[in-house]
PDB file of C-alpha atoms in Angstrom:
ATOM      1  CA  UNK A   1      12.758 -19.548  -2.913  1.00 73.00           C
ATOM      2  CA  UNK A   2       8.911 -18.759  -2.855  1.00 83.00           C
ATOM      3  CA  UNK A   3       8.404 -21.189   0.039  1.00 87.00           C
ATOM      4  CA  UNK A   4      11.486 -20.123   2.280  1.00 86.00           C
ATOM      5  CA  UNK A   5       9.788 -16.091   1.785  1.00 87.00           C
ATOM      6  CA  UNK A   6       6.772 -17.286   2.677  1.00 91.00           C
ATOM      7  CA  UNK A   7       7.844 -18.879   6.321  1.00 90.00           C
ATOM      8  CA  UNK A   8      10.284 -15.885   6.670  1.00 88.00           C
ATOM      9  CA  UNK A   9       7.062 -13.327   6.353  1.00 90.00           C
ATOM     10  CA  UNK A  10       5.135 -15.506   8.757  1.00 93.00           C
ATOM     11  CA  UNK A  11       7.957 -15.466  11.141  1.00 93.00           C
ATOM     12  CA  UNK A  12       9.260 -11.953  10.541  1.00 92.00           C
ATOM     13  CA  UNK A  13       5.434 -10.513  11.390  1.00 93.00           C
ATOM     14  CA  UNK A  14       5.050 -13.065  14.059  1.00 96.00           C
ATOM     15  CA  UNK A  15       7.989 -11.221  15.882  1.00 96.00           C
ATOM     16  CA  UNK A  16       6.478  -8.030  15.249  1.00 94.00           C
ATOM     17  CA  UNK A  17       3.050  -8.846  16.525  1.00 95.00           C
ATOM     18  CA  UNK A  18       4.413 -10.103  19.667  1.00 96.00           C
ATOM     19  CA  UNK A  19       6.176  -6.963  20.173  1.00 96.00           C
ATOM     20  CA  UNK A  20       3.711  -4.634  18.799  1.00 94.00           C
ATOM     21  CA  UNK A  21       1.212  -6.579  21.441  1.00 95.00           C
ATOM     22  CA  UNK A  22       2.767  -5.946  24.346  1.00 95.00           C
ATOM     23  CA  UNK A  23       4.319  -2.738  23.616  1.00 95.00           C
ATOM     24  CA  UNK A  24       1.202  -0.868  22.053  1.00 92.00           C
ATOM     25  CA  UNK A  25       0.044   0.641  25.218  1.00 92.00           C
ATOM     26  CA  UNK A  26       3.396   2.211  26.476  1.00 91.00           C
ATOM     27  CA  UNK A  27       3.702   3.575  22.754  1.00 87.00           C
ATOM     28  CA  UNK A  28       0.467   4.859  22.662  1.00 86.00           C
ATOM     29  CA  UNK A  29       1.077   6.947  25.709  1.00 87.00           C
ATOM     30  CA  UNK A  30       3.822   8.755  24.549  1.00 79.00           C
ATOM     31  CA  UNK A  31       1.075  10.497  21.999  1.00 72.00           C
ATOM     32  CA  UNK A  32      -1.617  11.088  24.402  1.00 72.00           C
ATOM     33  CA  UNK A  33      -2.287  11.684  28.001  1.00 78.00           C
ATOM     34  CA  UNK A  34      -6.243  10.781  27.389  1.00 79.00           C
ATOM     35  CA  UNK A  35      -6.339   7.193  29.197  1.00 86.00           C
ATOM     36  CA  UNK A  36      -9.269   6.273  27.674  1.00 87.00           C
ATOM     37  CA  UNK A  37      -8.246   6.957  24.205  1.00 83.00           C
ATOM     38  CA  UNK A  38      -4.875   5.164  24.593  1.00 88.00           C
ATOM     39  CA  UNK A  39      -7.165   1.947  26.137  1.00 91.00           C
ATOM     40  CA  UNK A  40      -9.238   2.139  22.745  1.00 90.00           C
ATOM     41  CA  UNK A  41      -6.366   2.878  20.790  1.00 89.00           C
ATOM     42  CA  UNK A  42      -4.513   0.007  22.658  1.00 93.00           C
ATOM     43  CA  UNK A  43      -7.439  -2.556  21.969  1.00 93.00           C
ATOM     44  CA  UNK A  44      -7.660  -1.871  18.467  1.00 93.00           C
ATOM     45  CA  UNK A  45      -3.880  -2.441  17.852  1.00 94.00           C
ATOM     46  CA  UNK A  46      -3.830  -5.188  19.642  1.00 96.00           C
ATOM     47  CA  UNK A  47      -6.437  -7.289  17.458  1.00 96.00           C
ATOM     48  CA  UNK A  48      -4.331  -6.583  14.719  1.00 95.00           C
ATOM     49  CA  UNK A  49      -0.834  -7.673  16.044  1.00 96.00           C
ATOM     50  CA  UNK A  50      -2.711 -10.899  16.808  1.00 96.00           C
ATOM     51  CA  UNK A  51      -3.526 -11.418  13.086  1.00 96.00           C
ATOM     52  CA  UNK A  52      -0.120  -9.606  11.798  1.00 95.00           C
ATOM     53  CA  UNK A  53       1.498 -12.911  10.287  1.00 95.00           C
ATOM     54  CA  UNK A  54      -2.147 -13.514   8.336  1.00 94.00           C
ATOM     55  CA  UNK A  55      -2.444 -10.140   7.701  1.00 93.00           C
ATOM     56  CA  UNK A  56       0.620  -9.580   5.886  1.00 91.00           C
ATOM     57  CA  UNK A  57       0.718 -12.939   4.411  1.00 92.00           C
ATOM     58  CA  UNK A  58      -2.566 -11.616   2.429  1.00 90.00           C
ATOM     59  CA  UNK A  59      -0.925  -8.618   0.773  1.00 86.00           C
ATOM     60  CA  UNK A  60       1.954 -10.720  -0.007  1.00 89.00           C
ATOM     61  CA  UNK A  61      -0.483 -13.302  -1.786  1.00 91.00           C
ATOM     62  CA  UNK A  62      -2.001 -10.938  -3.797  1.00 86.00           C
ATOM     63  CA  UNK A  63       1.708  -9.878  -5.364  1.00 81.00           C
ATOM     64  CA  UNK A  64       2.502 -13.653  -5.772  1.00 88.00           C
ATOM     65  CA  UNK A  65      -1.058 -14.138  -7.342  1.00 89.00           C
ATOM     66  CA  UNK A  66      -0.038 -11.459 -10.058  1.00 81.00           C
ATOM     67  CA  UNK A  67       2.925 -12.428 -10.714  1.00 77.00           C
ATOM     68  CA  UNK A  68       1.651 -15.755 -11.570  1.00 84.00           C
ATOM     69  CA  UNK A  69      -0.526 -13.964 -13.749  1.00 79.00           C
ATOM     70  CA  UNK A  70      -3.788 -15.087 -11.607  1.00 87.00           C
ATOM     71  CA  UNK A  71      -5.010 -11.308 -12.187  1.00 81.00           C
ATOM     72  CA  UNK A  72      -8.682 -12.309 -11.791  1.00 88.00           C
ATOM     73  CA  UNK A  73      -8.167 -14.663  -8.752  1.00 92.00           C
ATOM     74  CA  UNK A  74      -6.505 -12.065  -6.984  1.00 88.00           C
ATOM     75  CA  UNK A  75      -9.185  -9.155  -7.807  1.00 85.00           C
ATOM     76  CA  UNK A  76     -11.893 -11.558  -6.350  1.00 91.00           C
ATOM     77  CA  UNK A  77     -10.021 -12.535  -3.381  1.00 92.00           C
ATOM     78  CA  UNK A  78      -9.808  -8.946  -2.469  1.00 88.00           C
ATOM     79  CA  UNK A  79     -13.370  -8.084  -3.305  1.00 89.00           C
ATOM     80  CA  UNK A  80     -14.545 -11.081  -1.020  1.00 92.00           C
ATOM     81  CA  UNK A  81     -12.242  -9.793   1.444  1.00 92.00           C
ATOM     82  CA  UNK A  82     -14.092  -6.853   1.520  1.00 89.00           C
ATOM     83  CA  UNK A  83     -17.246  -8.118   1.387  1.00 93.00           C
ATOM     84  CA  UNK A  84     -16.538 -10.213   4.377  1.00 95.00           C
ATOM     85  CA  UNK A  85     -15.382  -7.117   6.017  1.00 93.00           C
ATOM     86  CA  UNK A  86     -18.919  -5.364   5.688  1.00 92.00           C
ATOM     87  CA  UNK A  87     -20.526  -8.080   6.796  1.00 95.00           C
ATOM     88  CA  UNK A  88     -18.520  -9.002   9.913  1.00 95.00           C
ATOM     89  CA  UNK A  89     -18.789  -5.324  10.642  1.00 92.00           C
ATOM     90  CA  UNK A  90     -22.127  -5.170  10.826  1.00 93.00           C
ATOM     91  CA  UNK A  91     -22.247  -8.373  13.058  1.00 94.00           C
ATOM     92  CA  UNK A  92     -19.548  -7.318  15.309  1.00 95.00           C
ATOM     93  CA  UNK A  93     -20.335  -3.551  15.850  1.00 91.00           C
ATOM     94  CA  UNK A  94     -24.318  -3.431  15.484  1.00 88.00           C
ATOM     95  CA  UNK A  95     -25.411  -7.067  16.536  1.00 87.00           C
ATOM     96  CA  UNK A  96     -22.886  -7.725  19.017  1.00 90.00           C
ATOM     97  CA  UNK A  97     -21.895  -4.586  20.013  1.00 90.00           C
ATOM     98  CA  UNK A  98     -18.377  -4.682  20.256  1.00 90.00           C
ATOM     99  CA  UNK A  99     -17.346  -1.325  19.230  1.00 87.00           C
ATOM    100  CA  UNK A 100     -13.973  -0.747  18.389  1.00 90.00           C
ATOM    101  CA  UNK A 101     -12.806  -4.106  18.900  1.00 93.00           C
ATOM    102  CA  UNK A 102     -15.788  -5.610  16.849  1.00 94.00           C
ATOM    103  CA  UNK A 103     -14.116  -3.147  13.759  1.00 92.00           C
ATOM    104  CA  UNK A 104     -10.589  -4.612  14.528  1.00 94.00           C
ATOM    105  CA  UNK A 105     -11.685  -8.003  14.578  1.00 96.00           C
ATOM    106  CA  UNK A 106     -13.733  -7.670  10.947  1.00 95.00           C
ATOM    107  CA  UNK A 107     -11.006  -6.404   9.016  1.00 94.00           C
ATOM    108  CA  UNK A 108      -8.559  -9.211  10.683  1.00 95.00           C
ATOM    109  CA  UNK A 109     -10.569 -11.742  10.177  1.00 96.00           C
ATOM    110  CA  UNK A 110     -11.861 -10.861   6.517  1.00 95.00           C
ATOM    111  CA  UNK A 111      -8.200 -10.271   5.645  1.00 94.00           C
ATOM    112  CA  UNK A 112      -7.281 -13.647   7.514  1.00 95.00           C
ATOM    113  CA  UNK A 113      -9.752 -15.284   4.832  1.00 96.00           C
ATOM    114  CA  UNK A 114      -8.324 -14.110   2.272  1.00 93.00           C
ATOM    115  CA  UNK A 115      -4.883 -15.263   2.816  1.00 94.00           C
ATOM    116  CA  UNK A 116      -5.921 -18.661   2.862  1.00 94.00           C
ATOM    117  CA  UNK A 117      -8.025 -18.345  -0.330  1.00 94.00           C
ATOM    118  CA  UNK A 118      -4.745 -17.040  -1.664  1.00 93.00           C
ATOM    119  CA  UNK A 119      -2.906 -19.100  -0.894  1.00 93.00           C
ATOM    120  CA  UNK A 120      -4.993 -22.136  -2.447  1.00 93.00           C
ATOM    121  CA  UNK A 121      -3.902 -21.778  -5.874  1.00 92.00           C
ATOM    122  CA  UNK A 122      -0.105 -22.496  -5.074  1.00 91.00           C
ATOM    123  CA  UNK A 123      -0.897 -25.850  -3.632  1.00 88.00           C
ATOM    124  CA  UNK A 124      -1.713 -27.945  -6.684  1.00 83.00           C
ATOM    125  CA  UNK A 125       1.840 -27.045  -8.299  1.00 81.00           C
ATOM    126  CA  UNK A 126       0.257 -25.850 -11.520  1.00 84.00           C
ATOM    127  CA  UNK A 127       1.684 -22.774 -11.166  1.00 85.00           C
ATOM    128  CA  UNK A 128       5.224 -21.420 -12.014  1.00 84.00           C
ATOM    129  CA  UNK A 129       5.476 -20.777  -8.054  1.00 84.00           C
ATOM    130  CA  UNK A 130       4.288 -23.239  -5.803  1.00 85.00           C
ATOM    131  CA  UNK A 131       5.311 -25.064  -2.111  1.00 84.00           C
ATOM    132  CA  UNK A 132       8.784 -27.223  -1.856  1.00 86.00           C
ATOM    133  CA  UNK A 133      10.768 -28.109   0.874  1.00 85.00           C
ATOM    134  CA  UNK A 134      12.095 -24.501   1.810  1.00 82.00           C
ATOM    135  CA  UNK A 135      15.743 -23.719   0.817  1.00 80.00           C
ATOM    136  CA  UNK A 136      17.683 -20.538   2.275  1.00 75.00           C
ATOM    137  CA  UNK A 137      19.519 -18.603  -0.300  1.00 75.00           C
ATOM    138  CA  UNK A 138      20.892 -15.704   1.748  1.00 77.00           C
ATOM    139  CA  UNK A 139      22.286 -13.670  -1.393  1.00 77.00           C
ATOM    140  CA  UNK A 140      18.781 -13.737  -2.957  1.00 75.00           C
ATOM    141  CA  UNK A 141      16.992 -12.943   0.262  1.00 75.00           C
ATOM    142  CA  UNK A 142      19.413 -10.005   0.474  1.00 77.00           C
ATOM    143  CA  UNK A 143      18.560  -8.833  -3.095  1.00 74.00           C
ATOM    144  CA  UNK A 144      14.394  -9.250  -2.087  1.00 72.00           C
ATOM    145  CA  UNK A 145      14.708  -7.469   1.085  1.00 75.00           C
ATOM    146  CA  UNK A 146      17.287  -4.507  -0.534  1.00 71.00           C
ATOM    147  CA  UNK A 147      15.068  -4.042  -3.382  1.00 69.00           C
ATOM    148  CA  UNK A 148      11.981  -3.877  -1.205  1.00 69.00           C
ATOM    149  CA  UNK A 149      13.493  -1.917   1.163  1.00 68.00           C
ATOM    150  CA  UNK A 150      12.649   1.557  -0.582  1.00 65.00           C
ATOM    151  CA  UNK A 151       8.798   0.767  -0.240  1.00 69.00           C
ATOM    152  CA  UNK A 152       9.092  -0.459   3.652  1.00 71.00           C
ATOM    153  CA  UNK A 153      11.109   2.798   4.313  1.00 70.00           C
ATOM    154  CA  UNK A 154       8.955   4.732   2.555  1.00 71.00           C
ATOM    155  CA  UNK A 155       5.971   3.835   4.346  1.00 72.00           C
ATOM    156  CA  UNK A 156       7.581   3.698   7.659  1.00 73.00           C
ATOM    157  CA  UNK A 157       8.713   7.534   6.865  1.00 73.00           C
ATOM    158  CA  UNK A 158       5.330   8.666   5.471  1.00 72.00           C
ATOM    159  CA  UNK A 159       3.906   7.093   9.265  1.00 75.00           C
ATOM    160  CA  UNK A 160       6.232   9.181  11.077  1.00 77.00           C
ATOM    161  CA  UNK A 161       5.775  12.210   8.936  1.00 76.00           C
ATOM    162  CA  UNK A 162       2.120  11.544   9.530  1.00 77.00           C
ATOM    163  CA  UNK A 163       2.590  11.414  13.239  1.00 77.00           C
ATOM    164  CA  UNK A 164       4.457  14.467  13.446  1.00 79.00           C
ATOM    165  CA  UNK A 165       1.998  16.303  11.491  1.00 79.00           C
ATOM    166  CA  UNK A 166      -0.643  15.458  13.385  1.00 77.00           C
ATOM    167  CA  UNK A 167       1.410  16.515  16.794  1.00 77.00           C
ATOM    168  CA  UNK A 168       1.999  19.841  15.257  1.00 82.00           C
ATOM    169  CA  UNK A 169      -1.466  20.246  14.106  1.00 80.00           C
ATOM    170  CA  UNK A 170      -2.657  19.389  17.643  1.00 76.00           C
ATOM    171  CA  UNK A 171      -0.905  21.935  18.888  1.00 79.00           C
ATOM    172  CA  UNK A 172      -1.405  24.805  16.685  1.00 81.00           C
ATOM    173  CA  UNK A 173      -4.761  24.091  15.036  1.00 80.00           C
ATOM    174  CA  UNK A 174      -6.572  21.967  17.864  1.00 79.00           C
ATOM    175  CA  UNK A 175      -8.769  18.910  17.374  1.00 78.00           C
ATOM    176  CA  UNK A 176     -10.260  20.283  14.222  1.00 85.00           C
ATOM    177  CA  UNK A 177      -6.660  20.683  12.162  1.00 86.00           C
ATOM    178  CA  UNK A 178      -6.232  16.704  12.852  1.00 84.00           C
ATOM    179  CA  UNK A 179      -9.900  16.112  12.091  1.00 87.00           C
ATOM    180  CA  UNK A 180      -9.191  18.164   8.285  1.00 88.00           C
ATOM    181  CA  UNK A 181      -5.872  16.407   7.852  1.00 88.00           C
ATOM    182  CA  UNK A 182      -7.399  12.903   8.742  1.00 87.00           C
ATOM    183  CA  UNK A 183     -10.676  13.578   6.557  1.00 88.00           C
ATOM    184  CA  UNK A 184      -7.928  14.480   3.548  1.00 90.00           C
ATOM    185  CA  UNK A 185      -6.006  11.732   4.193  1.00 87.00           C
ATOM    186  CA  UNK A 186      -8.686   9.242   4.095  1.00 86.00           C
ATOM    187  CA  UNK A 187      -9.693  10.357   0.658  1.00 89.00           C
ATOM    188  CA  UNK A 188      -6.321  10.300  -0.625  1.00 88.00           C
ATOM    189  CA  UNK A 189      -5.698   6.626   0.557  1.00 85.00           C
ATOM    190  CA  UNK A 190      -8.721   5.826  -1.943  1.00 85.00           C
ATOM    191  CA  UNK A 191      -7.161   7.717  -4.812  1.00 88.00           C
ATOM    192  CA  UNK A 192      -3.935   6.604  -4.675  1.00 85.00           C
ATOM    193  CA  UNK A 193      -4.583   3.108  -4.062  1.00 81.00           C
ATOM    194  CA  UNK A 194      -6.694   3.337  -7.678  1.00 83.00           C
ATOM    195  CA  UNK A 195      -3.348   4.683  -8.960  1.00 83.00           C
ATOM    196  CA  UNK A 196      -1.106   2.314  -7.256  1.00 80.00           C
ATOM    197  CA  UNK A 197      -3.446  -0.557  -8.251  1.00 79.00           C
ATOM    198  CA  UNK A 198      -3.191   0.281 -11.917  1.00 80.00           C
ATOM    199  CA  UNK A 199       0.695   0.378 -11.862  1.00 82.00           C
ATOM    200  CA  UNK A 200       1.422  -2.707  -9.250  1.00 77.00           C
ATOM    201  CA  UNK A 201      -0.881  -4.799 -11.759  1.00 75.00           C
ATOM    202  CA  UNK A 202       1.647  -4.284 -14.366  1.00 80.00           C
ATOM    203  CA  UNK A 203       4.730  -4.464 -12.290  1.00 78.00           C
ATOM    204  CA  UNK A 204       5.236  -8.183 -12.954  1.00 75.00           C
ATOM    205  CA  UNK A 205       4.930  -7.705 -16.776  1.00 78.00           C
ATOM    206  CA  UNK A 206       7.241  -4.973 -16.519  1.00 84.00           C
ATOM    207  CA  UNK A 207       9.823  -7.256 -14.588  1.00 80.00           C
ATOM    208  CA  UNK A 208       9.211 -10.183 -17.177  1.00 78.00           C
ATOM    209  CA  UNK A 209       9.833  -7.731 -20.171  1.00 81.00           C
ATOM    210  CA  UNK A 210      13.039  -6.615 -18.735  1.00 83.00           C
ATOM    211  CA  UNK A 211      14.343 -10.095 -17.875  1.00 79.00           C
ATOM    212  CA  UNK A 212      13.697 -11.122 -21.540  1.00 78.00           C
ATOM    213  CA  UNK A 213      15.324  -8.043 -23.317  1.00 82.00           C
ATOM    214  CA  UNK A 214      11.841  -6.585 -24.392  1.00 83.00           C
ATOM    215  CA  UNK A 215      12.777  -2.929 -24.095  1.00 83.00           C
ATOM    216  CA  UNK A 216      10.115  -1.892 -26.736  1.00 88.00           C
ATOM    217  CA  UNK A 217       7.205  -3.707 -25.081  1.00 86.00           C
ATOM    218  CA  UNK A 218       8.415  -1.906 -21.614  1.00 86.00           C
ATOM    219  CA  UNK A 219       8.908   1.511 -23.514  1.00 89.00           C
ATOM    220  CA  UNK A 220       4.927   1.070 -24.952  1.00 90.00           C
ATOM    221  CA  UNK A 221       3.965  -0.138 -21.699  1.00 88.00           C
ATOM    222  CA  UNK A 222       5.241   2.638 -19.355  1.00 89.00           C
ATOM    223  CA  UNK A 223       3.897   5.116 -22.162  1.00 91.00           C
ATOM    224  CA  UNK A 224       0.528   3.789 -21.595  1.00 91.00           C
ATOM    225  CA  UNK A 225       1.047   3.595 -17.727  1.00 90.00           C
ATOM    226  CA  UNK A 226       1.937   7.338 -17.898  1.00 91.00           C
ATOM    227  CA  UNK A 227      -0.664   8.433 -20.279  1.00 93.00           C
ATOM    228  CA  UNK A 228      -3.440   6.977 -18.261  1.00 91.00           C
ATOM    229  CA  UNK A 229      -2.246   7.910 -14.803  1.00 90.00           C
ATOM    230  CA  UNK A 230      -1.712  11.190 -15.802  1.00 92.00           C
ATOM    231  CA  UNK A 231      -5.335  11.758 -17.274  1.00 94.00           C
ATOM    232  CA  UNK A 232      -6.769   9.919 -13.880  1.00 92.00           C
ATOM    233  CA  UNK A 233      -4.836  12.378 -11.797  1.00 91.00           C
ATOM    234  CA  UNK A 234      -5.703  15.318 -13.721  1.00 93.00           C
ATOM    235  CA  UNK A 235      -9.233  14.371 -13.533  1.00 94.00           C
ATOM    236  CA  UNK A 236      -8.901  13.685 -10.020  1.00 93.00           C
ATOM    237  CA  UNK A 237      -7.374  17.280  -9.543  1.00 94.00           C
ATOM    238  CA  UNK A 238     -10.523  19.327 -11.342  1.00 94.00           C
ATOM    239  CA  UNK A 239     -12.963  17.151  -9.283  1.00 94.00           C
ATOM    240  CA  UNK A 240     -11.385  17.882  -5.879  1.00 92.00           C
ATOM    241  CA  UNK A 241     -11.056  21.876  -7.022  1.00 93.00           C
ATOM    242  CA  UNK A 242     -14.661  21.945  -7.989  1.00 93.00           C
ATOM    243  CA  UNK A 243     -16.567  19.726  -5.269  1.00 92.00           C
ATOM    244  CA  UNK A 244     -13.818  20.236  -2.601  1.00 89.00           C
ATOM    245  CA  UNK A 245     -17.028  21.583  -0.099  1.00 88.00           C
ATOM    246  CA  UNK A 246     -19.341  18.581  -1.244  1.00 90.00           C
ATOM    247  CA  UNK A 247     -16.194  16.357  -0.620  1.00 90.00           C
ATOM    248  CA  UNK A 248     -15.717  17.244   2.763  1.00 89.00           C
ATOM    249  CA  UNK A 249     -19.479  17.331   4.015  1.00 89.00           C
ATOM    250  CA  UNK A 250     -18.884  13.216   3.757  1.00 86.00           C
ATOM    251  CA  UNK A 251     -16.998  13.816   7.020  1.00 86.00           C
ATOM    252  CA  UNK A 252     -18.615  16.784   8.661  1.00 83.00           C
ATOM    253  CA  UNK A 253     -21.273  19.193   8.197  1.00 83.00           C
ATOM    254  CA  UNK A 254     -19.957  21.454  10.763  1.00 85.00           C
ATOM    255  CA  UNK A 255     -19.209  25.426   9.102  1.00 84.00           C
ATOM    256  CA  UNK A 256     -16.215  26.043  10.888  1.00 84.00           C
ATOM    257  CA  UNK A 257     -14.944  22.388   9.215  1.00 87.00           C
ATOM    258  CA  UNK A 258     -16.027  23.290   6.168  1.00 86.00           C
ATOM    259  CA  UNK A 259     -14.624  26.534   5.689  1.00 85.00           C
ATOM    260  CA  UNK A 260     -11.241  25.169   6.438  1.00 88.00           C
ATOM    261  CA  UNK A 261     -11.574  21.642   5.134  1.00 90.00           C
ATOM    262  CA  UNK A 262     -12.558  22.788   1.062  1.00 87.00           C
ATOM    263  CA  UNK A 263      -9.320  25.230   1.226  1.00 91.00           C
ATOM    264  CA  UNK A 264      -7.002  22.673   2.696  1.00 91.00           C
ATOM    265  CA  UNK A 265      -8.656  19.960  -0.044  1.00 92.00           C
ATOM    266  CA  UNK A 266      -7.594  22.396  -3.070  1.00 93.00           C
ATOM    267  CA  UNK A 267      -4.251  22.970  -1.704  1.00 92.00           C
ATOM    268  CA  UNK A 268      -3.759  19.244  -1.343  1.00 90.00           C
ATOM    269  CA  UNK A 269      -4.927  18.578  -4.827  1.00 92.00           C
ATOM    270  CA  UNK A 270      -1.961  20.142  -6.487  1.00 93.00           C
ATOM    271  CA  UNK A 271       0.137  16.921  -5.166  1.00 88.00           C
ATOM    272  CA  UNK A 272      -1.978  14.768  -7.874  1.00 89.00           C
ATOM    273  CA  UNK A 273      -0.875  16.320 -10.656  1.00 89.00           C
ATOM    274  CA  UNK A 274       2.812  14.901  -9.956  1.00 87.00           C
ATOM    275  CA  UNK A 275       1.580  11.650  -7.448  1.00 85.00           C
ATOM    276  CA  UNK A 276       1.026   9.619 -10.897  1.00 86.00           C
ATOM    277  CA  UNK A 277       4.938  10.086 -12.086  1.00 87.00           C
ATOM    278  CA  UNK A 278       6.466   9.311  -8.592  1.00 83.00           C
ATOM    279  CA  UNK A 279       4.366   6.035  -8.434  1.00 83.00           C
ATOM    280  CA  UNK A 280       5.193   5.019 -11.943  1.00 86.00           C
ATOM    281  CA  UNK A 281       8.802   5.779 -11.214  1.00 85.00           C
ATOM    282  CA  UNK A 282       8.919   3.831  -8.059  1.00 81.00           C
ATOM    283  CA  UNK A 283       6.970   0.805  -9.513  1.00 82.00           C
ATOM    284  CA  UNK A 284       9.532   0.878 -12.552  1.00 83.00           C
ATOM    285  CA  UNK A 285      12.845   0.921 -10.349  1.00 82.00           C
ATOM    286  CA  UNK A 286      11.448  -2.157  -8.339  1.00 78.00           C
ATOM    287  CA  UNK A 287      10.287  -3.873 -11.348  1.00 79.00           C
ATOM    288  CA  UNK A 288      13.928  -3.329 -13.012  1.00 80.00           C
ATOM    289  CA  UNK A 289      15.714  -4.370  -9.326  1.00 76.00           C
ATOM    290  CA  UNK A 290      17.262  -0.877  -9.470  1.00 78.00           C
ATOM    291  CA  UNK A 291      18.033  -0.857  -5.790  1.00 69.00           C
ATOM    292  CA  UNK A 292      20.022   2.247  -5.397  1.00 72.00           C
ATOM    293  CA  UNK A 293      18.125   4.112  -7.606  1.00 73.00           C
ATOM    294  CA  UNK A 294      15.040   3.373  -5.847  1.00 70.00           C
ATOM    295  CA  UNK A 295      16.739   4.409  -2.598  1.00 68.00           C
ATOM    296  CA  UNK A 296      17.647   7.609  -4.006  1.00 74.00           C
ATOM    297  CA  UNK A 297      14.403   8.346  -4.951  1.00 69.00           C
ATOM    298  CA  UNK A 298      13.007   7.465  -2.048  1.00 67.00           C
ATOM    299  CA  UNK A 299      15.142   9.731  -0.133  1.00 66.00           C
ATOM    300  CA  UNK A 300      13.977  12.598  -2.722  1.00 67.00           C
ATOM    301  CA  UNK A 301      10.832  12.004  -1.782  1.00 65.00           C
ATOM    302  CA  UNK A 302      10.868  11.965   2.244  1.00 59.00           C
ATOM    303  CA  UNK A 303      12.915  15.357   1.474  1.00 63.00           C
ATOM    304  CA  UNK A 304      10.145  17.057  -0.420  1.00 61.00           C
ATOM    305  CA  UNK A 305       7.629  15.756   2.088  1.00 56.00           C
ATOM    306  CA  UNK A 306       9.503  17.496   5.214  1.00 53.00           C
TER     307      UNK A 306
END
C-alpha cells in the first residue's frame, strides 16, 4: 500500500498542479483589480504548481520516515532543505535578480531535493516500508482518505477564513489592517509549527501503542505531551504579552502600525492558552483512526473560527 500511496500522491498533485497553473491568474483576479499584483502573484504560484507533486511528496516522506522510526533522518532532511532554501534565495534573488520568481524557485527546488533525499531510505528494503509492485486496496485507501480528511478540510477551511478575513480587513481597516494580520500570522505559523512538530513526532508511537493495546503507555505519553504543550504555550503567551511591541517591530517600525499591532498581538495571544489542547486532540484522533470524532472536532474548530 505504501508504493500505491506514493503514486497516488504524485498523480493527485500533478492534476492539482496543472489546474492551479492554468487557473491561477483567473482566481487571483477575483480578489484584486491591481493587474501588477495579480501578475506577480500568478508568477509566484505557477512556480509552485510546476513543482506541486514533489512539494507534497516532501511532506509525505517526512511522515513515512517518522512512522519507520527515522526521526533524526527526517529532522536532518528538513534542516538540509532549509539551508538549501536560504542559499538558493540569495543566489536567485540577490545574485541573479530573479525577484519573486527566484523566491518561489528557491523554496520549490529545496523541498524537491528534500523529497529525493527522503525517498532514499525506502529503496534498500531495510525499513518497515519499502517500494514494491503497487497494489490497489480501495477499502484501505478509503480509510486513509477519511482519516486524513479532517486535517485536509481544516487547512482548506482556515485558508478560506483567511481569505475572507483579509477581504473584510481590507474593506474596513485598509492595507495597515491586512499588514498587521499578516504579521501576526507569520509569528503564529512559527509558534504552531513548534507545537505541531512536538505532537506529530509522537503520532506514530501513539498509533503503535493503540495497535498493540498498550493503553497505559499512551496515557503516560498523552499526559507528558499535554504537560509540555501547556507549559510551552503559556510561555509563548507571556512572551507575547510582555514583548508585543518588540515582536511587531520585526515587521514594521511605523508608529501607527505598532500602536495597533501590539494590541492585536496581545488579543490574539489568548489563543495559545488553548491551541495546544486543540493540536493534541487532533493528533490523538488521527493516530487512533477516529474518523467521525475527528470530523466533529473539525466542525467545532471551524465554528469557533467563524
